[in-house]
Short mmCIF file of C-alpha atoms and ligand atoms in Angstrom, two decimals:
data_model
loop_
_atom_site.label_atom_id
_atom_site.label_comp_id
_atom_site.label_asym_id
_atom_site.label_seq_id
_atom_site.Cartn_x
_atom_site.Cartn_y
_atom_site.Cartn_z
CA MET T 1 16.35 130.92 152.48
CA ASN T 2 16.60 129.45 156.09
CA THR T 3 14.58 126.28 154.84
CA PHE T 4 17.84 125.21 153.18
CA ILE T 5 19.87 125.33 156.48
CA ALA T 6 20.04 122.08 158.67
CA THR T 7 18.20 122.50 161.93
CA ASN T 8 21.38 121.78 163.80
CA VAL T 9 23.06 124.82 162.34
CA GLN T 10 20.01 127.03 162.74
CA ASN T 11 20.28 126.19 166.18
CA ILE T 12 23.52 127.60 166.69
CA GLU T 13 25.04 131.07 166.79
CA ILE T 14 28.24 132.63 165.99
CA SER T 15 30.28 133.06 169.38
CA GLY T 16 29.30 135.60 171.69
CA ILE T 17 33.24 136.81 171.92
CA ARG T 18 33.29 137.29 168.13
CA LYS T 19 29.78 139.04 168.44
CA PHE T 20 31.43 141.50 170.86
CA TYR T 21 34.53 141.98 168.99
CA ASN T 22 32.69 142.83 165.83
CA LYS T 23 30.92 145.24 167.84
CA VAL T 24 34.25 146.69 169.27
CA ALA T 25 35.32 147.18 165.37
CA GLY T 26 32.61 150.01 164.71
CA GLU T 27 33.79 151.91 167.66
CA LYS T 28 36.87 154.49 167.81
CA GLY T 29 39.57 155.07 170.32
CA VAL T 30 38.64 151.80 172.30
CA VAL T 31 41.37 149.76 174.16
CA SER T 32 40.19 146.05 173.29
CA LEU T 33 40.84 143.27 176.15
CA THR T 34 38.53 141.04 174.24
CA LEU T 35 40.64 138.24 172.51
CA GLY T 36 42.42 134.94 173.55
CA GLN T 37 45.58 135.71 171.48
CA PRO T 38 48.88 136.36 173.16
CA ASP T 39 50.57 139.55 171.63
CA PHE T 40 54.21 137.96 171.49
CA ASN T 41 55.69 137.16 167.95
CA VAL T 42 56.09 133.42 167.05
CA PRO T 43 59.62 132.32 168.44
CA GLN T 44 62.31 132.64 165.62
CA ASN T 45 63.26 129.20 165.81
CA ILE T 46 59.66 128.15 164.68
CA LYS T 47 59.48 130.84 161.85
CA ASP T 48 63.27 129.62 160.68
CA ALA T 49 61.84 125.95 160.62
CA MET T 50 58.99 126.96 158.80
CA ILE T 51 60.75 128.96 156.32
CA GLU T 52 63.18 125.90 155.82
CA ALA T 53 60.31 123.74 155.50
CA ILE T 54 58.90 125.41 152.35
CA GLN T 55 62.39 125.67 150.82
CA GLU T 56 62.66 121.96 151.12
CA ASN T 57 59.24 121.22 149.62
CA LYS T 58 57.80 119.82 152.69
CA THR T 59 54.56 121.08 151.57
CA ALA T 60 52.77 117.72 150.54
CA TYR T 61 49.93 116.08 152.64
CA THR T 62 51.44 114.22 155.72
CA SER T 63 50.16 111.07 157.01
CA ASN T 64 46.71 111.78 158.35
CA ALA T 65 47.89 111.69 162.12
CA GLY T 66 50.61 114.16 161.19
CA ILE T 67 54.46 113.54 161.06
CA GLU T 68 55.71 111.05 163.29
CA GLU T 69 58.88 113.13 164.48
CA LEU T 70 56.24 115.87 166.18
CA ARG T 71 53.97 113.02 167.53
CA ARG T 72 57.23 111.48 169.37
CA GLU T 73 58.06 114.83 170.79
CA ILE T 74 54.65 115.58 171.97
CA SER T 75 54.52 112.10 173.41
CA ILE T 76 58.02 112.74 175.06
CA TYR T 77 56.82 116.50 176.51
CA LEU T 78 53.52 115.19 177.94
CA LYS T 79 55.31 112.60 179.71
CA GLU T 80 58.11 114.74 181.14
CA VAL T 81 56.00 118.02 181.83
CA PHE T 82 52.80 116.84 182.87
CA ASN T 83 53.26 113.01 183.48
CA ILE T 84 50.70 111.97 181.12
CA ASP T 85 51.30 108.81 178.79
CA TYR T 86 50.37 108.69 175.34
CA GLY T 87 52.69 106.88 172.64
CA LYS T 88 52.95 108.79 169.16
CA GLU T 89 50.61 106.49 167.85
CA GLU T 90 47.95 107.75 170.15
CA ILE T 91 48.19 111.35 168.96
CA CYS T 92 46.87 112.80 165.90
CA LEU T 93 47.96 116.71 164.74
CA THR T 94 44.95 118.60 163.98
CA ILE T 95 43.96 122.13 162.63
CA GLY T 96 43.88 124.02 166.01
CA GLY T 97 42.52 122.58 169.26
CA SER T 98 39.56 123.55 167.66
CA GLU T 99 39.37 120.67 164.56
CA GLY T 100 40.55 118.38 167.71
CA LEU T 101 37.31 119.32 169.57
CA LEU T 102 34.88 118.75 166.58
CA SER T 103 36.69 115.84 165.57
CA THR T 104 36.27 114.18 168.78
CA PHE T 105 32.89 115.29 169.51
CA THR T 106 31.89 113.82 166.07
CA ALA T 107 33.33 110.59 166.53
CA LEU T 108 31.34 110.23 170.04
CA ILE T 109 27.86 111.80 169.54
CA ASN T 110 24.85 110.03 168.41
CA ASN T 111 21.83 111.99 168.01
CA GLY T 112 20.07 112.91 171.53
CA ASP T 113 23.40 111.68 173.53
CA LYS T 114 23.79 113.66 176.76
CA VAL T 115 26.90 115.78 177.13
CA LEU T 116 28.12 117.43 180.34
CA ILE T 117 29.68 120.77 180.23
CA PRO T 118 30.74 123.14 182.69
CA THR T 119 29.14 126.46 182.91
CA PRO T 120 30.80 129.02 182.40
CA ALA T 121 33.08 127.59 179.82
CA TYR T 122 34.45 127.97 176.24
CA PRO T 123 31.53 128.44 173.91
CA ALA T 124 32.71 125.99 171.33
CA TYR T 125 31.63 123.10 173.47
CA GLU T 126 28.20 123.57 173.48
CA SER T 127 28.02 124.67 169.81
CA CYS T 128 29.82 121.34 168.73
CA VAL T 129 27.45 119.20 170.61
CA LYS T 130 24.06 121.06 169.36
CA LEU T 131 25.78 120.69 165.82
CA LEU T 132 25.78 116.83 166.20
CA GLY T 133 22.13 116.90 167.77
CA GLY T 134 23.71 116.24 171.08
CA THR T 135 21.87 117.56 174.16
CA VAL T 136 23.68 119.89 176.53
CA ILE T 137 23.63 119.18 180.39
CA ASN T 138 25.58 122.12 182.08
CA TYR T 139 27.14 121.46 185.54
CA ASN T 140 27.79 124.29 187.71
CA LEU T 141 30.86 125.47 189.37
CA LYS T 142 31.22 127.30 192.61
CA GLU T 143 32.31 130.80 193.37
CA ASP T 144 35.97 130.04 193.41
CA PHE T 145 35.10 128.17 189.85
CA SER T 146 36.12 124.88 191.05
CA ILE T 147 33.66 122.02 190.20
CA ASP T 148 30.41 121.83 192.44
CA PHE T 149 30.75 117.92 193.03
CA HIS T 150 27.49 117.63 194.78
CA ASN T 151 25.69 118.98 191.60
CA LEU T 152 27.94 117.06 189.29
CA LYS T 153 27.12 113.68 191.15
CA CYS T 154 23.37 114.45 191.29
CA ILE T 155 23.35 115.24 187.44
CA ILE T 156 25.23 112.05 186.72
CA ALA T 157 23.00 110.00 188.74
CA LYS T 158 19.90 111.09 187.43
CA GLU T 159 20.92 112.12 183.46
CA ASN T 160 23.39 109.13 182.52
CA PRO T 161 25.56 111.17 180.47
CA LYS T 162 27.83 109.65 177.88
CA ILE T 163 30.65 112.37 177.81
CA ILE T 164 32.03 115.11 180.45
CA VAL T 165 33.69 117.79 179.17
CA LEU T 166 36.72 119.27 181.32
CA SER T 167 38.42 122.44 180.69
CA TYR T 168 41.43 123.29 182.72
CA PRO T 169 43.31 125.61 182.76
CA CYS T 170 39.93 127.63 182.30
CA ASN T 171 38.90 130.09 179.45
CA PRO T 172 36.89 132.00 180.76
CA THR T 173 37.73 132.03 184.57
CA GLY T 174 41.65 131.22 184.83
CA ALA T 175 41.07 128.28 187.10
CA VAL T 176 43.29 125.15 187.21
CA LEU T 177 42.54 121.74 188.36
CA SER T 178 43.59 121.22 192.17
CA LYS T 179 44.81 117.92 193.03
CA ASP T 180 42.12 117.37 195.27
CA ASP T 181 39.25 117.82 192.52
CA ARG T 182 41.14 115.93 190.09
CA ASP T 183 41.26 113.14 192.56
CA LYS T 184 37.61 113.23 192.97
CA LEU T 185 36.99 113.37 189.22
CA TYR T 186 38.79 110.36 189.07
CA GLU T 187 36.88 108.76 191.61
CA ILE T 188 33.89 109.47 189.65
CA ILE T 189 35.23 108.48 186.17
CA ARG T 190 36.62 105.12 187.51
CA ASN T 191 33.00 104.44 189.10
CA ASN T 192 30.89 105.53 186.00
CA LYS T 193 32.26 103.11 183.21
CA ASP T 194 29.79 104.54 180.47
CA ILE T 195 31.21 108.07 180.64
CA VAL T 196 33.94 109.23 178.18
CA VAL T 197 35.81 112.46 179.11
CA ILE T 198 37.08 115.15 176.99
CA THR T 199 39.62 117.16 178.53
CA ASP T 200 40.76 120.48 176.69
CA GLU T 201 44.23 121.59 178.13
CA ILE T 202 45.01 123.96 175.38
CA TYR T 203 46.36 126.25 178.03
CA SER T 204 48.45 123.51 180.03
CA SER T 205 51.90 125.39 179.11
CA LEU T 206 50.31 128.55 181.12
CA THR T 207 50.14 127.75 184.57
CA TYR T 208 51.19 129.94 187.56
CA GLY T 209 51.75 127.08 190.37
CA GLU T 210 54.21 124.27 190.71
CA ASP T 211 52.11 121.10 189.95
CA TYR T 212 49.84 120.26 187.02
CA PHE T 213 47.14 118.16 187.63
CA SER T 214 45.03 116.22 184.70
CA ILE T 215 42.47 113.25 184.42
CA ALA T 216 44.74 112.02 181.71
CA GLN T 217 47.22 111.02 184.48
CA PHE T 218 45.57 108.03 185.53
CA LYS T 219 46.35 104.99 183.37
CA ASP T 220 43.21 102.86 184.85
CA VAL T 221 40.68 105.21 182.96
CA ILE T 222 42.74 106.64 180.02
CA GLU T 223 40.84 104.42 177.55
CA ARG T 224 38.07 106.46 178.27
CA VAL T 225 39.82 109.94 178.27
CA VAL T 226 40.58 112.12 175.16
CA LEU T 227 43.16 115.18 175.64
CA VAL T 228 42.61 117.73 173.22
CA SER T 229 45.59 120.38 173.30
CA GLY T 230 47.58 122.46 170.77
CA PHE T 231 50.17 125.04 170.16
CA SER T 232 47.86 128.27 169.41
CA LYS T 233 48.57 129.67 172.92
CA MET T 234 51.85 127.52 173.85
CA PHE T 235 53.84 129.45 171.09
CA SER T 236 51.64 132.38 170.34
CA MET T 237 50.87 131.08 167.04
CA THR T 238 46.88 131.36 166.88
CA GLY T 239 46.75 131.52 163.13
CA LEU T 240 48.98 129.30 162.17
CA ARG T 241 46.10 126.52 163.44
CA LEU T 242 47.89 123.45 164.82
CA GLY T 243 46.52 121.42 167.63
CA TYR T 244 46.63 117.55 168.75
CA VAL T 245 44.33 115.09 169.96
CA CYS T 246 45.52 112.19 172.16
CA ALA T 247 43.63 109.06 172.84
CA VAL T 248 43.84 105.35 172.78
CA LYS T 249 43.69 103.20 169.52
CA GLY T 250 39.94 102.21 169.77
CA LEU T 251 39.00 106.04 170.22
CA MET T 252 41.51 107.12 167.94
CA ASP T 253 40.80 105.14 165.18
CA ASN T 254 37.58 106.61 164.94
CA ILE T 255 38.30 110.19 165.73
CA MET T 256 41.07 109.73 162.92
CA LYS T 257 38.12 108.90 160.36
CA VAL T 258 36.58 112.15 160.81
CA HIS T 259 39.65 114.11 161.15
CA GLN T 260 40.84 112.28 157.87
CA TYR T 261 37.44 113.11 155.54
CA ASN T 262 37.31 116.71 157.30
CA VAL T 263 40.97 117.73 156.53
CA SER T 264 43.35 115.12 155.49
CA CYS T 265 45.78 116.36 157.73
CA ALA T 266 47.21 119.50 159.53
CA PRO T 267 49.44 122.04 157.57
CA SER T 268 52.84 120.29 156.74
CA ILE T 269 55.03 123.54 157.15
CA VAL T 270 53.15 124.34 160.63
CA GLN T 271 54.02 120.56 161.74
CA TRP T 272 57.66 121.28 160.99
CA GLY T 273 57.64 124.41 162.98
CA ALA T 274 56.04 123.18 165.89
CA TYR T 275 58.51 120.34 165.94
CA GLU T 276 61.57 122.73 166.15
CA GLY T 277 59.41 124.68 168.63
CA ILE T 278 58.69 121.69 171.14
CA ARG T 279 62.40 120.75 170.95
CA SER T 280 63.97 124.21 171.14
CA CYS T 281 61.62 127.01 172.34
CA LEU T 282 60.47 126.08 175.74
CA GLU T 283 62.40 128.81 177.33
CA ASP T 284 60.34 131.17 175.17
CA VAL T 285 57.21 129.49 176.37
CA GLU T 286 58.94 130.10 179.94
CA TYR T 287 59.41 133.89 179.03
CA MET T 288 55.65 134.41 178.03
CA LYS T 289 54.46 132.84 180.81
CA ASN T 290 56.43 135.33 183.32
CA GLU T 291 55.25 138.00 181.29
CA PHE T 292 51.58 136.72 181.73
CA ILE T 293 52.01 136.28 185.46
CA LYS T 294 53.29 140.05 185.57
CA ARG T 295 50.11 141.22 183.52
CA ARG T 296 47.80 139.02 185.81
CA ASP T 297 49.36 140.42 189.06
CA PHE T 298 49.16 143.94 187.81
CA VAL T 299 45.38 143.69 186.58
CA TYR T 300 44.23 141.75 189.51
CA LYS T 301 45.52 144.44 191.97
CA ARG T 302 43.72 147.15 189.86
CA LEU T 303 40.57 145.20 190.13
CA ILE T 304 40.77 144.80 193.69
CA ASN T 305 41.56 148.35 194.30
CA MET T 306 38.46 149.29 192.10
CA GLY T 307 36.45 146.89 194.56
CA PHE T 308 35.64 144.25 192.26
CA GLU T 309 35.17 140.64 193.56
CA VAL T 310 37.52 138.58 191.56
CA ASN T 311 39.37 135.22 191.63
CA LEU T 312 43.17 135.39 191.33
CA PRO T 313 43.82 133.30 187.91
CA LYS T 314 46.09 130.35 188.14
CA GLY T 315 46.21 129.60 184.59
CA ALA T 316 45.61 130.62 180.83
CA PHE T 317 45.46 134.45 180.40
CA TYR T 318 42.10 135.48 181.63
CA ILE T 319 40.36 137.13 184.25
CA PHE T 320 36.75 136.87 185.44
CA PRO T 321 35.58 139.68 187.65
CA SER T 322 31.97 139.29 189.49
CA ILE T 323 29.71 142.43 188.44
CA LYS T 324 26.78 141.24 190.73
CA LYS T 325 26.84 144.03 192.82
CA PHE T 326 25.80 146.25 190.01
CA ASN T 327 22.97 144.97 189.44
CA MET T 328 23.49 144.73 185.51
CA ARG T 329 23.14 142.00 183.14
CA SER T 330 26.99 141.28 182.09
CA GLU T 331 25.84 142.52 178.53
CA GLU T 332 24.69 145.95 179.77
CA PHE T 333 27.78 146.02 181.59
CA CYS T 334 30.01 145.48 178.51
CA GLU T 335 28.03 147.82 176.46
CA ARG T 336 28.60 150.81 178.82
CA ALA T 337 31.95 150.05 179.32
CA LEU T 338 32.38 149.99 175.55
CA LYS T 339 30.58 153.10 175.22
CA GLU T 340 31.15 155.34 178.27
CA ALA T 341 34.97 153.84 179.12
CA LYS T 342 36.15 153.03 175.67
CA VAL T 343 37.35 149.80 177.03
CA ALA T 344 36.15 146.24 175.44
CA VAL T 345 35.65 143.34 177.72
CA VAL T 346 33.45 140.18 176.85
CA PRO T 347 30.11 139.64 178.68
CA GLY T 348 30.25 136.52 181.20
CA SER T 349 27.03 135.29 179.33
CA ALA T 350 28.94 134.62 176.28
CA PHE T 351 30.31 131.54 178.28
CA GLY T 352 26.97 130.19 179.16
CA LYS T 353 24.46 130.83 181.87
CA GLY T 354 26.95 130.19 184.54
CA GLY T 355 28.93 133.31 183.17
CA GLU T 356 26.20 135.79 183.86
CA GLY T 357 26.95 138.23 186.49
CA TYR T 358 30.72 138.27 185.25
CA PHE T 359 32.82 139.70 182.53
CA ARG T 360 36.21 138.62 181.12
CA ILE T 361 39.29 140.36 180.54
CA SER T 362 42.06 138.79 178.54
CA TYR T 363 45.51 139.86 179.92
CA SER T 364 47.27 138.74 176.94
CA TYR T 365 47.87 142.48 175.74
CA SER T 366 50.75 144.75 176.55
CA LEU T 367 51.35 146.12 180.34
CA GLU T 368 50.55 149.78 178.63
CA GLU T 369 47.14 148.74 177.10
CA LEU T 370 46.19 146.76 180.40
CA GLU T 371 47.15 150.31 182.17
CA GLU T 372 45.15 152.40 179.92
CA ALA T 373 42.10 150.14 180.06
CA MET T 374 42.47 150.00 183.93
CA ASN T 375 42.69 153.53 184.19
CA ARG T 376 39.55 154.09 182.10
CA LEU T 377 37.57 151.31 183.86
CA GLU T 378 38.31 152.71 187.14
CA LYS T 379 37.25 156.16 186.28
CA TRP T 380 34.01 154.73 184.54
CA VAL T 381 33.11 152.54 187.55
CA ASN T 382 33.19 155.37 190.10
CA THR T 383 30.52 156.78 188.31
CA LEU T 384 28.37 153.63 188.78
C1 PLP U 401 39.49 126.50 175.90
C2 PLP U 401 39.86 126.59 174.46
N1 PLP U 401 39.90 125.40 173.70
C3 PLP U 401 40.20 125.40 172.42
C4 PLP U 401 40.64 126.65 171.79
C5 PLP U 401 40.74 126.77 170.34
O1 PLP U 401 42.16 126.74 170.12
P1 PLP U 401 42.67 126.77 168.54
O2 PLP U 401 42.98 128.02 168.35
O3 PLP U 401 44.05 125.96 168.57
O4 PLP U 401 41.58 126.23 167.80
C6 PLP U 401 40.32 127.92 172.67
C7 PLP U 401 40.65 128.93 171.70
O5 PLP U 401 40.77 129.96 172.50
C8 PLP U 401 39.98 127.73 173.75
O6 PLP U 401 40.10 128.66 174.47
#
């Protein structure tokens, strides 16, 4: 059977997050903190707009790039909120950030091209690159999950990579890009004119500090920056599948070819929903963000009280405590937490080799669930 399967597909596996989630499904009475999915309902105005779009029969294909109305609003939103400049013609609506990532990688990667990916990181980057026959080269993060620039510069000098993936706010660490690090990255990108940046900013609406920093804020490198983002996390609509890619024309024309042959367009109804959302639901986003801050602070405090070494997340809805002092692999730690404490969390190793020695908690669950999980975890950790 396997002889039929393409080698590049044989070389990848289903995500470690899903694998663990599937294990949890077989256990009874477990509190699961495994999924990156907010527990809020989709804002009412978005639901209403989608219902209206159905009633008005807005169910045909849209243009490949998606409806102009929404692309125009995204362009305004990016400028006003993040100081990022992409025109509506430089934006393509995709089926989640996931399709945006794969379409972008497909448009850029030739067999053997080297792609720099942080470790730990969202697992899809590595799998997409392998699927396309590219070569993954990891760059390291420091203890506080910021970029190890010494390591990054050495790798770039030695390997001559074609692409660098940036991923802030970060799944799984909750780190955001600081101004200092953004400026250092800018110097590197400006001086290495053969490198294209793919910056995944799907959690950009969920940062807990004042300012937002992105490599896409620099106009003189923007012709080599592809921004991937979307609405899954922003509007708590993971199942509705809407994301977007931003890139200058030369890049976008080619990303669009892949997107066109793969999916034609993003779902029309959902595009109309997001169009309403971006105009009238930013207060809902603010509400969700404030709820996440409460949850983050609660989980962080409990973990600190349990004696975990852990960084305070500054974005997204994940926290990534160290388990190095327990002398256990992350897989073993999480298996035991599942069996003995009845708490499901994801092993750091699911996020690449840099994730070993950590586990990921998603705090996109209710405070009640988080409290129950923390109580159980505390009782169990005290026995280790
Ligand atoms: C960092 C990151 N990028 C992209 C995605 C994909 O998002 P979507 O559901 O919009 O495809 C996720 C989903 O968890 C993510 O964590």
